[in-house]
N, CA and C of each residue as an Amber inpcrd file, in Angstrom:
protein
   489
 -20.6470000  -3.2950000  31.9180000 -19.8770000  -3.0770000  30.5210000
 -19.1330000  -1.4650000  30.3660000 -18.3300000  -0.9720000  30.2530000
 -18.1420000   0.4680000  30.3320000 -18.5910000   0.9320000  28.3330000
 -17.7920000   1.9190000  28.4270000 -18.2030000   2.3420000  26.4320000
 -17.0090000   2.1190000  26.5050000 -15.8800000   2.6610000  27.1040000
 -14.0180000   2.3700000  26.0760000 -13.7730000   0.7660000  26.1810000
 -14.7260000  -0.4060000  27.1110000 -14.4610000  -1.5470000  27.0380000
 -15.2730000  -2.3030000  26.0790000 -16.9400000  -2.0580000  25.8640000
 -17.4370000  -2.1890000  24.6780000 -16.6620000  -2.1680000  23.0630000
 -16.5150000  -0.7520000  22.6450000 -15.4790000  -0.1530000  22.1940000
 -14.5230000  -1.0910000  22.0320000 -13.1900000  -1.0640000  22.9410000
 -11.9980000  -2.0810000  23.0150000 -12.5740000  -3.5250000  22.4180000
 -12.8980000  -3.9950000  22.8530000 -13.9210000  -5.2690000  22.9910000
 -14.3280000  -5.6680000  21.7440000 -14.5770000  -4.6270000  21.0900000
 -15.2440000  -4.8010000  19.5610000 -14.6550000  -4.8230000  18.7810000
 -13.5670000  -3.1070000  18.5760000 -11.8930000  -3.4660000  18.3470000
 -11.1580000  -4.1800000  17.5970000 -10.6920000  -4.8860000  19.2260000
  -9.5170000  -5.6710000  19.3900000  -9.3390000  -7.0710000  19.2940000
 -11.0710000  -7.5880000  19.2080000 -12.0860000  -9.4320000  19.4630000
 -13.2390000  -8.9970000  19.1060000 -13.1290000  -8.7150000  17.7920000
 -14.5600000  -8.7880000  16.4250000 -14.6180000 -10.6370000  16.4340000
 -13.7380000 -11.2000000  16.3560000 -13.9000000 -12.7410000  16.5960000
 -14.7230000 -13.4540000  17.6420000 -14.2420000 -12.2380000  18.7180000
 -15.1680000 -13.3520000  20.2800000 -16.7100000 -12.2330000  19.7700000
 -16.8060000 -11.4310000  19.6900000 -18.8570000 -10.8400000  19.0610000
 -18.6300000 -12.3090000  18.6870000 -18.1750000 -12.8350000  17.3060000
 -19.0050000 -13.4410000  16.4340000 -18.8210000 -15.3280000  17.2250000
 -17.9260000 -15.4240000  18.6010000 -18.3840000 -17.0310000  19.0050000
 -20.1190000 -15.9760000  19.3570000 -20.2700000 -15.1670000  20.9500000
 -20.8090000 -15.2100000  21.3960000 -22.3930000 -14.5020000  20.0350000
 -22.1210000 -14.5680000  19.2790000 -23.7650000 -14.7260000  18.1560000
 -23.6160000 -16.2060000  17.1850000 -23.0400000 -17.2350000  18.0430000
 -22.9060000 -17.9150000  17.1660000 -22.2000000 -18.6150000  15.4200000
 -21.1620000 -18.3670000  15.8190000 -20.2200000 -18.0420000  15.1130000
 -18.7940000 -18.8650000  15.8190000 -18.5080000 -20.0600000  16.1860000
 -17.4580000 -20.3350000  17.6960000 -16.8330000 -20.7140000  16.7140000
 -16.2220000 -21.5360000  15.6640000 -15.3330000 -21.7100000  14.8900000
 -14.4370000 -20.5760000  14.4540000 -14.8420000 -19.4140000  14.9160000
 -13.9650000 -18.5010000  14.0740000 -12.8910000 -18.3070000  15.5840000
 -11.5930000 -18.2690000  14.6610000 -10.1870000 -17.8450000  15.2990000
  -9.8810000 -16.9290000  15.6110000  -8.2170000 -16.9800000  15.9920000
  -7.1310000 -15.5560000  16.1550000  -7.0400000 -14.9840000  14.0040000
  -7.3210000 -15.9690000  13.2540000  -6.3590000 -15.5510000  12.1590000
  -7.8480000 -15.0860000  11.1900000  -8.7760000 -15.5040000  12.0680000
 -10.1870000 -14.9560000  11.4790000 -10.7330000 -13.2670000  12.6270000
 -10.0820000 -13.0420000  12.8800000  -9.8670000 -11.5680000  13.8560000
  -9.3550000 -10.5240000  13.7440000  -8.0630000 -11.2830000  12.7820000
  -6.6460000 -10.6390000  11.8390000  -7.4940000 -10.0570000  10.1940000
  -8.3140000 -10.8850000   9.7290000  -9.4410000 -11.1540000   8.9360000
  -9.9060000  -9.7510000   9.0070000 -11.0500000 -10.0090000   9.8800000
 -12.1520000  -9.1070000  10.5550000 -11.3920000  -7.6170000  10.8520000
 -10.2880000  -7.5810000  11.6610000  -9.5200000  -6.1000000  12.1250000
  -9.2450000  -5.5900000  11.2970000  -8.9140000  -6.1700000   9.7350000
  -8.0250000  -5.2300000   8.8120000  -9.4180000  -5.2470000   8.2260000
 -10.4460000  -5.8140000   7.9450000 -11.8910000  -5.4440000   7.1360000
 -12.1980000  -4.1730000   7.7160000 -12.4080000  -4.0920000   8.8620000
 -12.9620000  -2.2930000   9.6810000 -12.2840000  -1.4920000   9.7580000
 -10.8050000  -2.1290000   9.8680000 -10.0170000  -0.4700000  10.0690000
  -8.4530000  -0.7810000   9.2430000  -8.7920000  -1.5780000   7.8310000
  -7.3580000  -1.4930000   6.9140000  -7.5050000  -0.3200000   6.4880000
  -6.8300000   0.5480000   5.4990000  -7.1470000   2.5250000   5.0120000
  -6.3500000   1.6390000   3.3710000  -5.9880000   0.2590000   2.7730000
  -5.7100000   0.2210000   1.4480000  -6.3850000  -1.6440000   0.7020000
  -6.2170000  -0.9480000   0.0820000  -6.9020000  -1.8610000  -0.9310000
  -6.1400000  -3.4620000  -0.2400000  -7.3430000  -4.3510000   0.1070000
  -7.0200000  -6.0010000   0.2630000  -7.6060000  -6.9190000  -0.4980000
  -7.1900000  -7.9740000  -0.9860000  -7.5930000  -9.0290000  -1.3480000
  -7.0390000  -9.8760000  -0.6700000  -8.2000000 -11.0490000  -0.2410000
  -8.5150000 -11.9400000   0.5580000  -8.7280000 -13.2350000   0.2500000
  -7.7440000 -14.1390000   0.0800000  -7.4970000 -16.0620000  -0.6770000
  -7.6890000 -16.3860000   0.5140000  -8.6560000 -17.2340000   0.6690000
  -8.5170000 -18.3850000   1.9250000  -9.4060000 -19.6670000   1.0130000
  -9.2390000 -20.9580000   0.9000000  -9.7190000 -22.0740000   0.9200000
 -11.2590000 -21.9430000   1.2370000 -12.3320000 -22.5870000   0.2630000
 -13.9410000 -22.8290000   0.9790000 -14.0490000 -23.5680000   2.2590000
 -14.9580000 -22.6010000   2.7690000 -15.4480000 -22.7020000   3.8530000
 -14.5320000 -22.1240000   4.6730000 -13.9510000 -21.1820000   4.4990000
 -12.2170000 -20.9470000   6.0570000 -13.1850000 -19.6970000   6.4350000
 -14.3940000 -19.3360000   6.0380000 -14.7110000 -18.5940000   6.6460000
 -14.6900000 -17.2440000   6.1120000 -14.5560000 -16.7770000   5.2340000
 -14.4800000 -15.1580000   4.7130000 -15.6380000 -14.7320000   4.5240000
 -16.7730000 -14.7590000   4.2810000 -18.1800000 -14.5770000   3.8800000
 -18.4070000 -14.1410000   5.6850000 -18.3850000 -14.4130000   6.4300000
 -18.4310000 -15.1470000   7.6670000 -17.7220000 -13.5810000   8.5440000
 -16.3250000 -13.7010000   7.8730000 -15.7010000 -13.0990000   8.1680000
 -16.2510000 -10.6410000   8.0310000 -16.6880000 -11.0930000   6.5240000
 -16.6500000  -9.9040000   5.7040000 -18.1190000  -9.8470000   6.4300000
 -19.8410000 -10.7040000   6.8660000 -20.3560000 -10.2630000   7.5330000
 -20.0430000  -9.0300000   8.5420000 -19.4900000  -9.4880000  10.1900000
 -18.7770000  -9.1940000  10.8150000 -18.0350000  -7.9350000  11.0990000
 -17.8410000  -7.9050000  10.2700000 -17.2690000  -6.6730000  10.0620000
 -18.0000000  -5.6400000   9.2570000 -18.9800000  -6.0730000   8.0840000
 -19.8770000  -5.0930000   7.9590000 -20.7120000  -4.4820000   8.9080000
 -20.9260000  -5.4180000   9.8770000 -21.7040000  -5.2090000  11.2310000
 -21.4090000  -3.8720000  12.3130000 -20.0220000  -4.1790000  12.3990000
 -19.2100000  -3.6960000  12.6210000 -18.9430000  -1.3560000  12.3540000
 -18.7050000  -2.3910000  11.0990000 -17.9610000  -0.7260000  10.0810000
 -19.7250000   0.0300000  10.6480000 -21.3430000  -0.6870000  10.6390000
 -22.2440000   0.4640000  10.9750000 -22.4640000   0.2390000  11.7990000
 -22.3540000  -0.5250000  13.1140000 -22.1910000   0.0380000  14.5430000
 -20.7560000   1.3950000  14.8530000 -19.7690000   0.6470000  14.6020000
 -19.1680000   1.9490000  14.9180000 -18.0080000   3.2150000  14.4690000
 -18.9990000   2.7300000  12.2410000 -18.4100000   4.0480000  12.0620000
 -19.7870000   4.4880000  10.6740000 -20.9810000   5.1020000  12.0500000
 -21.8140000   4.6790000  11.2270000 -21.9480000   6.2970000  10.6760000
 -21.4990000   6.6790000   9.8390000 -21.9570000   7.8500000   8.7890000
 -20.5470000   7.9130000   7.3750000 -20.3190000   6.1350000   7.4330000
 -19.2430000   5.7380000   6.4370000 -20.5720000   4.4470000   5.6850000
 -20.4160000   4.9010000   4.5510000 -20.8670000   4.4100000   3.2070000
 -20.5920000   2.9570000   3.0100000 -20.9000000   1.8200000   2.7540000
 -20.7360000   0.8150000   3.0020000 -21.3160000  -0.0350000   1.7380000
 -20.3090000  -0.6410000   0.9830000 -20.8860000  -0.6080000  -0.7620000
 -20.5270000  -2.6730000  -0.7830000 -21.4370000  -2.5380000  -0.5120000
 -21.2490000  -4.8030000  -1.0220000 -20.9910000  -5.2860000  -2.3710000
 -20.5140000  -5.9100000  -2.5870000 -21.3070000  -6.1620000  -3.8190000
 -20.4830000  -7.8680000  -4.1120000 -21.5750000  -8.7410000  -4.5870000
 -21.5950000 -10.0420000  -4.9670000 -21.8500000 -10.0670000  -7.2020000
 -21.5210000 -11.2920000  -7.3940000 -22.5460000 -11.9000000  -8.3950000
 -23.3780000 -10.9640000  -8.7030000 -24.3510000 -10.9400000  -8.6780000
 -25.9850000 -10.9930000  -8.8300000 -26.1780000 -10.5570000  -7.9260000
 -27.3480000  -9.5700000  -7.6710000 -27.5800000  -8.6970000  -6.7590000
 -28.3460000 -10.0670000  -5.3960000 -29.9260000 -11.5730000  -6.8500000
 -29.8560000 -11.6680000  -5.0510000 -28.7980000 -12.5650000  -4.4100000
 -27.2140000 -12.8000000  -4.5380000 -26.6480000 -13.4920000  -4.3650000
 -26.0030000 -12.2210000  -2.9830000 -26.3010000 -11.2860000  -2.7820000
 -25.8630000  -9.8730000  -2.4660000 -26.6790000 -10.1840000  -0.9540000
 -28.2980000 -10.8320000  -1.1820000 -28.9060000 -10.8450000  -0.0190000
 -28.8940000 -11.3280000   1.1370000 -28.4850000 -12.4170000   1.0780000
 -27.8950000 -13.3670000   1.9980000 -26.7540000 -13.0740000   3.2160000
 -25.9990000 -12.3210000   2.6060000 -25.3850000 -11.4150000   3.2490000
 -25.8300000  -9.8540000   3.8620000 -26.0860000  -9.4230000   3.5930000
 -26.9140000  -8.2320000   4.0200000 -28.2760000  -9.3530000   5.1990000
 -28.8380000 -10.6530000   4.5220000 -29.7810000 -11.2470000   5.8940000
 -28.8620000 -11.1400000   7.3940000 -27.7240000 -11.5800000   6.4640000
 -26.4870000 -12.1820000   8.0140000 -26.4340000 -10.5870000   8.9350000
 -25.9870000 -10.0100000   7.8650000 -25.6860000  -8.3590000   8.5630000
 -27.1360000  -7.7050000   9.8440000 -27.8700000  -8.2350000   9.2240000
 -28.9660000  -7.2020000   9.1030000 -29.5560000  -8.8490000  11.0000000
 -28.8670000  -9.9100000  10.7250000 -29.8040000 -10.6950000  12.4250000
 -28.3520000 -10.4530000  13.9830000 -27.2900000 -10.8890000  12.3700000
 -25.8490000  -9.9240000  13.7440000 -26.5950000  -8.4380000  14.5330000
 -27.1180000  -7.3280000  13.2640000 -27.0910000  -6.5910000  13.9340000
 -28.5010000  -6.1210000  15.2330000 -29.8520000  -7.2110000  15.0570000
 -30.7330000  -7.2390000  16.0090000 -29.9280000  -8.7950000  16.9890000
 -29.3260000  -8.9470000  16.4570000 -28.8650000  -9.6320000  18.7870000
 -28.1880000  -9.0100000  19.4240000 -28.9360000  -9.8060000  20.3340000
 -29.2790000  -9.0300000  21.5060000 -27.8610000  -8.6750000  22.0440000
 -26.5700000  -9.4530000  21.4230000 -25.4680000  -8.9340000  21.8820000
 -24.6140000  -8.1420000  21.0130000 -25.3340000  -8.2070000  20.1710000
 -25.0730000  -6.1430000  19.3930000 -25.9010000  -5.1090000  19.9840000
 -26.9850000  -5.4440000  20.0010000 -27.8230000  -4.4930000  20.4760000
 -27.1560000  -4.4630000  22.5530000 -26.5590000  -4.7640000  23.0620000
 -25.5860000  -4.2390000  24.7060000 -24.6340000  -3.4250000  23.9160000
 -23.5120000  -3.7010000  23.0390000 -22.7110000  -3.0830000  22.3040000
 -22.8880000  -2.0760000  22.2520000 -24.4400000  -1.9480000  21.5460000
 -24.3850000  -0.7420000  21.5430000 -25.1160000   0.2620000  22.3310000
 -26.0240000   0.0150000  23.2160000 -26.2910000   0.7110000  23.9810000
 -25.1850000   0.8750000  25.2400000 -23.9430000   0.0170000  25.4900000
 -23.1660000   0.8180000  26.4550000 -21.7760000   1.2760000  25.3490000
 -22.3120000   1.3070000  24.2500000 -21.4730000   2.3060000  23.5760000
 -22.0960000   4.1300000  23.0030000 -23.3850000   3.8270000  22.5960000
 -24.4610000   4.9970000  22.4670000 -25.1100000   5.1930000  23.1840000
 -25.5420000   4.4820000  24.6320000 -26.6000000   5.2610000  25.2270000
 -28.1290000   4.6040000  25.1180000 -27.8470000   4.2500000  23.7630000
 -29.1560000   4.7490000  22.6730000 -29.6450000   3.1420000  22.2710000
 -30.9870000   2.6170000  21.9950000 -31.5140000   1.3180000  21.8170000
 -31.0270000   1.5180000  20.1200000 -30.4580000   0.6220000  19.8290000
 -30.1260000   0.2560000  17.9380000 -31.4730000   0.0060000  17.6130000
 -31.6670000   0.9370000  15.9660000 -32.8870000   0.4990000  15.5650000
 -32.5970000   0.7800000  14.6090000 -32.8560000  -0.3700000  13.1980000
 -32.5860000  -0.8430000  12.1090000 -34.1600000   0.5910000  11.2170000
 -33.5850000   1.7500000  10.4610000 -34.5280000   2.8450000  10.2360000
 -34.4240000   2.4470000   8.7220000 -33.8730000   1.3290000   8.1010000
 -33.8510000   0.9580000   6.6970000 -33.2320000  -0.6310000   6.6290000
 -33.9300000  -1.4010000   6.1760000 -33.8920000  -2.7550000   6.7000000
 -34.4220000  -3.3070000   5.6350000 -33.9940000  -3.3280000   4.0290000
 -34.7230000  -4.4090000   2.9400000 -33.3310000  -5.2650000   2.1760000
 -33.7460000  -5.8500000   1.3610000 -33.3050000  -7.2040000   1.4820000
 -31.5640000  -6.4210000   0.2100000 -31.5040000  -5.1720000   0.3200000
 -30.5660000  -5.1980000  -0.6700000 -29.7150000  -3.3840000   0.5440000
 -30.6800000  -3.4140000   1.0030000 -29.9910000  -1.5200000   2.1610000
 -30.5370000  -1.7310000   3.9220000 -28.8930000  -1.9290000   4.5910000
 -29.3170000  -1.3230000   6.0460000 -28.7110000  -0.0450000   6.4490000
 -29.5730000   0.6380000   7.1930000 -29.5710000   1.1850000   8.2500000
 -29.7500000   1.8980000   8.9850000 -29.3520000   2.1420000   9.9900000
 -29.7170000   2.5560000  11.6100000 -29.8360000   3.7680000  12.0030000
 -30.8700000   4.0480000  13.2590000 -30.3400000   5.5670000  14.0610000
 -29.4050000   5.8940000  14.2200000 -28.0510000   5.1080000  14.5290000
 -26.7380000   5.7570000  14.8550000 -25.7870000   6.8480000  13.9350000
 -26.9040000   6.6510000  12.4340000 -26.1860000   7.8310000  11.3670000
 -26.5450000   8.7930000  11.3080000 -26.5700000  10.0730000  10.9610000
 -27.0300000  11.3920000  11.6430000 -26.7410000  12.3520000  10.0060000
 -25.8330000  11.2140000   8.6810000 -25.3180000  11.7060000   7.7720000
 -26.8100000  11.7830000   6.5800000 -26.8410000  14.0240000   5.9910000
 -27.6400000  13.4360000   5.3460000 -27.4930000  13.6150000   3.9320000
 -26.7560000  12.5320000   3.0760000 -26.8710000  11.9460000   2.3190000
 -28.0990000  11.5980000   1.6490000 -28.8630000  10.8760000   2.8830000
 -29.9310000   9.3460000   2.7300000 -28.8610000   8.6420000   2.0170000
 -28.2100000   8.4100000   2.2820000 -27.7210000   7.3710000   1.6190000
 -27.4640000   6.5680000   2.6550000 -28.3850000   4.8360000   2.4170000
 -27.5200000   3.4250000   3.5580000 -26.9980000   3.2030000   3.6720000
 -26.3970000   3.3720000   5.1930000 -24.8590000   2.8830000   5.5460000
 -24.5000000   1.9370000   4.6450000 -25.3140000   0.9090000   4.6050000
 -24.6710000  -0.8810000   3.9400000 -25.0790000  -0.7610000   2.6550000
 -25.2350000  -0.9790000   1.5380000 -25.6440000  -0.9030000   0.3940000
 -25.1390000  -2.4910000  -0.6520000 -26.1310000  -3.6260000  -0.4930000
 -26.0080000  -4.4440000  -1.7230000 -26.1660000  -3.9260000  -3.0000000
 -25.2200000  -4.6570000  -4.2940000 -25.2890000  -4.7450000  -4.7580000
 -24.7040000  -6.0040000  -6.1190000 -25.1140000  -6.4240000  -7.2920000
 -24.3280000  -7.3340000  -7.7090000 -24.0200000  -6.5580000  -8.7890000
 -22.6990000  -7.2380000  -9.5490000 -21.5670000  -6.2600000 -10.0690000
 -22.4770000  -5.9470000 -11.6340000 -23.3850000  -6.5030000 -11.7200000
 -24.6070000  -5.9810000 -12.9800000 -24.4710000  -4.4130000 -12.1020000
 -24.7890000  -4.2100000 -11.2250000 -26.0360000  -2.8680000 -11.1390000
 -25.1970000  -1.4820000 -11.5400000 -25.9880000  -0.7540000 -12.0430000
 -25.6720000   0.3440000 -12.0680000 -24.8910000   1.2220000 -10.9100000
 -23.8730000   1.5340000 -10.4730000 -22.8730000   2.4200000  -9.7540000
 -22.9650000   4.1650000 -10.1770000 -23.5540000   4.3020000 -11.4860000
 -23.8840000   6.0980000 -11.7110000 -23.9920000   6.3880000 -10.5710000
 -23.5000000   7.6290000 -10.2970000 -23.9640000   8.6440000  -9.3370000
 -23.8910000   8.0430000  -7.9900000 -23.4870000   6.9920000  -7.5770000
 -23.2770000   6.1950000  -6.1760000 -21.8240000   7.2410000  -5.6920000
 -21.5040000   6.8590000  -4.8570000 -20.8760000   7.7110000  -3.6680000
 -20.5620000   6.6320000  -2.4760000 -19.7100000   5.9080000  -2.1440000
 -19.8130000   4.7310000  -1.3890000 -17.6980000   5.4930000  -0.5600000
 -17.9790000   5.8380000   0.2780000 -16.7620000   5.6310000   1.3400000
 -16.0070000   3.9080000   1.7180000 -16.0620000   2.6500000   1.7100000
 -16.1520000   1.6020000   1.4500000 -16.1750000   0.4980000   0.3930000
 -15.3280000  -0.0950000  -0.3590000 -16.6530000  -0.9250000  -1.0070000
 -16.1110000  -2.0070000  -0.7940000 -16.7810000  -3.1410000  -0.9240000
 -16.0810000  -5.1090000  -0.4100000 -16.8110000  -5.3900000  -1.2800000
 -15.9930000  -6.9740000  -2.1590000 -16.6240000  -8.1240000  -2.9170000
 -16.5800000  -9.0040000  -2.0260000 -16.8010000  -9.6930000  -2.6860000
 -16.8970000 -11.5610000  -2.0040000 -17.2620000 -11.9640000  -3.5400000
 -17.4930000 -13.2450000  -3.6820000 -17.7630000 -14.6940000  -4.4400000
 -18.0440000 -13.5990000  -5.5660000 -17.6460000 -12.7190000  -6.3340000
 -17.7130000 -11.5370000  -7.7200000 -17.6730000 -13.0900000  -9.1740000
 -16.9100000 -13.6940000  -8.4530000 -16.7420000 -15.2180000  -9.7410000
 -17.0030000 -16.2190000  -9.2230000 -18.0730000 -16.6160000 -10.2690000
 -18.3630000 -18.3910000 -10.0110000 -17.9160000 -19.2950000 -10.6100000
 -18.0950000 -20.8370000 -10.8870000 -17.3240000 -21.4450000 -11.5110000
 -17.8080000 -21.4540000 -12.8110000 -19.0670000 -20.8920000 -12.4580000
 -19.5960000 -20.5780000 -14.1760000 -18.5710000 -19.9520000 -14.9460000
 -18.0260000 -19.1340000 -14.5860000 -17.4460000 -18.1470000 -15.2500000
 -16.0590000 -19.0240000 -15.5210000
């Protein structure tokens, strides 16, 4: 696969990446969601029923942003700090998958390496940003945002049944 083919595949058919890594129930509707999450320029709220794979789409989108837009800084927020860990873990698994490693090799000619991989932060060797901020940071809604600067902010399940 050429570099251009790999980039085009990830940009135009991200749900098929989902299929390759095991999320076989994703459809073209999910594809549109993921594309909007990665490429959208406006604030957006996605409302869909439970078990509609919204969080799966967010995880794939966050993975694609880390790979395709490596110098962007992205914040992912959920209700609590412990709630973000499952999504950060899923993004990490996607990034570490042989399929994503294949695409990174095709696009950049290097092996993907996680340079930061904690429960709430991920960065890769694809970023050359001198700020030192992780490519992806997860925070609970009660976390401190003072002095933090992000290019993109995603929220997911910031209100739960207890609210």
